[in-house]
Short mmCIF file of C-alpha atoms in Angstrom, two decimals:
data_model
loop_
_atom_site.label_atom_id
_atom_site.label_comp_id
_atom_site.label_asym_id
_atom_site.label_seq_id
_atom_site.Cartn_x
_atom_site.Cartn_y
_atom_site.Cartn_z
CA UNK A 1 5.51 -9.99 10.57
CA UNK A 2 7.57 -12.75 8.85
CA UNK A 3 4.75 -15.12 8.52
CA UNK A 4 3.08 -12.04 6.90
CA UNK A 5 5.49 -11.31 4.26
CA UNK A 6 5.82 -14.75 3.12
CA UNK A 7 1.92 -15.20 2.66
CA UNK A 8 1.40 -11.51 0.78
CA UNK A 9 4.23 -13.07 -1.11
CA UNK A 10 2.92 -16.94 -2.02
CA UNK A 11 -0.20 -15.39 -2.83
CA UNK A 12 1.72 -12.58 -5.47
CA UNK A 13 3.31 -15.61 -7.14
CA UNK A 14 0.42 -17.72 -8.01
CA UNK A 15 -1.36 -14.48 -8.75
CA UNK A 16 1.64 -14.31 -11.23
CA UNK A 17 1.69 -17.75 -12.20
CA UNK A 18 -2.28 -17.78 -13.05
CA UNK A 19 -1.74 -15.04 -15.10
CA UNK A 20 0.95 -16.73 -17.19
CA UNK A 21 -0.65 -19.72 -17.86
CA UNK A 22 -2.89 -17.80 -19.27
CA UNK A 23 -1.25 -16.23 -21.06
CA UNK A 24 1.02 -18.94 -22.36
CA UNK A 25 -1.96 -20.71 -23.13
CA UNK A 26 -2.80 -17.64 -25.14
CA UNK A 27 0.15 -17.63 -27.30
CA UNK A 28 0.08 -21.60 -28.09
CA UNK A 29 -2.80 -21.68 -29.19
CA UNK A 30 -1.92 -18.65 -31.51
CA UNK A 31 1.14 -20.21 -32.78
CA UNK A 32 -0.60 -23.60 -33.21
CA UNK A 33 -3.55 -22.64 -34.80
CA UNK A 34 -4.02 -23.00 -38.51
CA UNK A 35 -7.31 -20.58 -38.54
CA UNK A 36 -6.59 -17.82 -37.35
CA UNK A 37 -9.54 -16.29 -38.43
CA UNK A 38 -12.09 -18.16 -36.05
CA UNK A 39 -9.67 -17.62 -33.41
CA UNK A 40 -10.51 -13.80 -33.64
CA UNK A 41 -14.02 -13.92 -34.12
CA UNK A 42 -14.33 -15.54 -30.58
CA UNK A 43 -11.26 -14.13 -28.33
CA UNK A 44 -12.70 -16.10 -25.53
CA UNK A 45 -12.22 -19.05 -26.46
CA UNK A 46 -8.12 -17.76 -25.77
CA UNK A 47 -8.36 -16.78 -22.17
CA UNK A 48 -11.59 -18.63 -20.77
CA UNK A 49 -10.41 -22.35 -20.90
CA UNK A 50 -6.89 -21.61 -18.95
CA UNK A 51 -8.81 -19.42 -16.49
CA UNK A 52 -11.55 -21.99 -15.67
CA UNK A 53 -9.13 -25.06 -15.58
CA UNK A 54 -5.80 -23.38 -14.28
CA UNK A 55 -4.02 -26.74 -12.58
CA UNK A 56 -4.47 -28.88 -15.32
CA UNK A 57 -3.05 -26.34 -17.84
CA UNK A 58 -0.18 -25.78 -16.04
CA UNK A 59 0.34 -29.50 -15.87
CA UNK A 60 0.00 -29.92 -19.27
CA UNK A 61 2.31 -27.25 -19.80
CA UNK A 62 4.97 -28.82 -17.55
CA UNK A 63 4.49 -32.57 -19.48
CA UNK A 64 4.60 -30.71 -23.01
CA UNK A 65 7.66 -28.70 -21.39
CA UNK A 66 5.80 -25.15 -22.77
CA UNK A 67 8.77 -22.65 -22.83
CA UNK A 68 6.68 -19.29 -22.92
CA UNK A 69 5.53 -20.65 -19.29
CA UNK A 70 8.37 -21.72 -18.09
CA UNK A 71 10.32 -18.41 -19.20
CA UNK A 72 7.52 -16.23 -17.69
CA UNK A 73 6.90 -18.58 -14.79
CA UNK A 74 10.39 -18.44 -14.10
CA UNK A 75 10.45 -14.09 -14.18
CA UNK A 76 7.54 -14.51 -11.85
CA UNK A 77 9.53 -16.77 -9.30
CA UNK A 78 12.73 -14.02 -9.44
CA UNK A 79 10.68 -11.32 -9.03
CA UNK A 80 8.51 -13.02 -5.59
CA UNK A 81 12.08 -14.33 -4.55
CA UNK A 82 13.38 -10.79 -4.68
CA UNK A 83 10.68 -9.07 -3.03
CA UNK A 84 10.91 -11.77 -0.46
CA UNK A 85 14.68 -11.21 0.26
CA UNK A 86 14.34 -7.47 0.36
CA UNK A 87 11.59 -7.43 3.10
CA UNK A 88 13.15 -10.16 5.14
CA UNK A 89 16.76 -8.32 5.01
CA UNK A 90 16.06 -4.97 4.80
CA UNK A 91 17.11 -3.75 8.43
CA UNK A 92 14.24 -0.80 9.31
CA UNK A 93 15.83 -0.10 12.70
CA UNK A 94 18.99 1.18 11.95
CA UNK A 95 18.31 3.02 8.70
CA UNK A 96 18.01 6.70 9.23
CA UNK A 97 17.16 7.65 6.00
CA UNK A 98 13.83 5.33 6.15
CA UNK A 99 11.02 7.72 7.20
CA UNK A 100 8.95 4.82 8.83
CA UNK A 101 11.89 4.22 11.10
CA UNK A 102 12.35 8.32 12.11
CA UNK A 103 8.24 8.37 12.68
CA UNK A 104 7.94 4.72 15.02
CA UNK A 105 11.63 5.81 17.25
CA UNK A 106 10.04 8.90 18.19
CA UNK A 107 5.58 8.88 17.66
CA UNK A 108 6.12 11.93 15.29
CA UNK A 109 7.95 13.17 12.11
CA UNK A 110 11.91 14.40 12.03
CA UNK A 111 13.53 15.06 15.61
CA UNK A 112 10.19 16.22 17.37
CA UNK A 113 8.28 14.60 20.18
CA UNK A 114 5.64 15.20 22.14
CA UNK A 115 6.67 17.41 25.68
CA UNK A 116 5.78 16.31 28.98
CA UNK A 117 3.30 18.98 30.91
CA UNK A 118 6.23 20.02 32.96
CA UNK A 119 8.52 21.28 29.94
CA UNK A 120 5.06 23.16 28.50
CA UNK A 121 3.87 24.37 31.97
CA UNK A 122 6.65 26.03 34.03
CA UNK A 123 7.57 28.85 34.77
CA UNK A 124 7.70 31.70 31.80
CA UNK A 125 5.30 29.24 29.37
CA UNK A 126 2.45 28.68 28.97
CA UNK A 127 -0.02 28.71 32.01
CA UNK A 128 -2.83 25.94 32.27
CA UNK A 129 -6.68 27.43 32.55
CA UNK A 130 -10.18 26.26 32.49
CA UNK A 131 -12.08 26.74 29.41
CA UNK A 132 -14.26 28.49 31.10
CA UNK A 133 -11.77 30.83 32.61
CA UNK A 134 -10.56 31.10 28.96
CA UNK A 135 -14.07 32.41 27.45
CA UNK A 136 -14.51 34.37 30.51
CA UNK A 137 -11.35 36.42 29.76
CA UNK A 138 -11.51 36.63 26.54
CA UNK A 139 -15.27 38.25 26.65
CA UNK A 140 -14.15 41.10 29.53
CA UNK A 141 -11.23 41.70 26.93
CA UNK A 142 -13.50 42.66 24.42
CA UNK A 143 -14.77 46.49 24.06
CA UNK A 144 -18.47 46.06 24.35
CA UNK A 145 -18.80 49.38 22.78
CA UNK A 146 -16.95 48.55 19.24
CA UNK A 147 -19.00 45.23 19.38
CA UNK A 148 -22.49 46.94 20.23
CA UNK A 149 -21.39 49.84 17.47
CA UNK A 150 -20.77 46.57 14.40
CA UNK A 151 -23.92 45.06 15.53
CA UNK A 152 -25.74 47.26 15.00
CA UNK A 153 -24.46 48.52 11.75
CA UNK A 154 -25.66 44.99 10.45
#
């Protein structure tokens, strides 16, 4: 399960780090460019050349020391680091207010659990049948006049 949580969690952070390379990319070349205009007549050419090259942006962000990347790069890291540190911690066996833990202790939901056939079939409970005997007794139960009599109102 550990192994687990630490892969979901590598693969969140360069999820998160792909996205803000992108978008740090994004904002430099904003804040660098002089036309501004031509920028916005093609938004592509913003998010198409960080997304196709990702490694070598990120390594030319690292040499030019890009601070939007590192300051978003850095929230990413806390916020996998956290996630990480809650899962691993976070002690599911011995918390009673965690519904997963109420549902796994006992294979159903609150206090219940399933009853052996003894507890549901002694004496003064319920009685096991056939289903046969069941339809049997439930037919000869039946008025066969009141039945007959709907019928054929129909």
């Amino acid at each position: 399960m550990k192994k687990g949580i630490f892969i979901l969690t590598a693969i969140v952070w360069i999820v998160l780090i792909y996205l803000a390379q992108i978008l740090a990319y994004a904002l430099n070349t904003l804040s660098n460019s002089n036309d501004k205009q031509k920028i916005f007549s093609d938004i592509t050419q913003l998010f198409i050349p960080p997304a196709k090259h990702p490694i070598s942006t990120i390594f030319k962000f690292v040499s030019e020391q890009n601070t939007v990347f590192f300051v978003i790069g850095g929230i990413a890291t806390i916020i996998c680091i956290y996630i990480l540190i809650k899962q691993l911690f976070e002690n599911k066996d011995g918390n009673e207010k965690n519904q997963d833990y109420k549902i796994a202790k006992h294979g159903s939901h609150g206090s219940a659990k399933f009853a052996e056939d003894s507890e549901l079939f002694s004496e003064g409970h319920y009685k096991k049948m056939k289903e046969n005997d069941i339809t049997n007794y439930v037919y000869n139960s039946l008025d066969k006049s009141l039945i007959e009599e709907r019928s054929e109102e129909k």
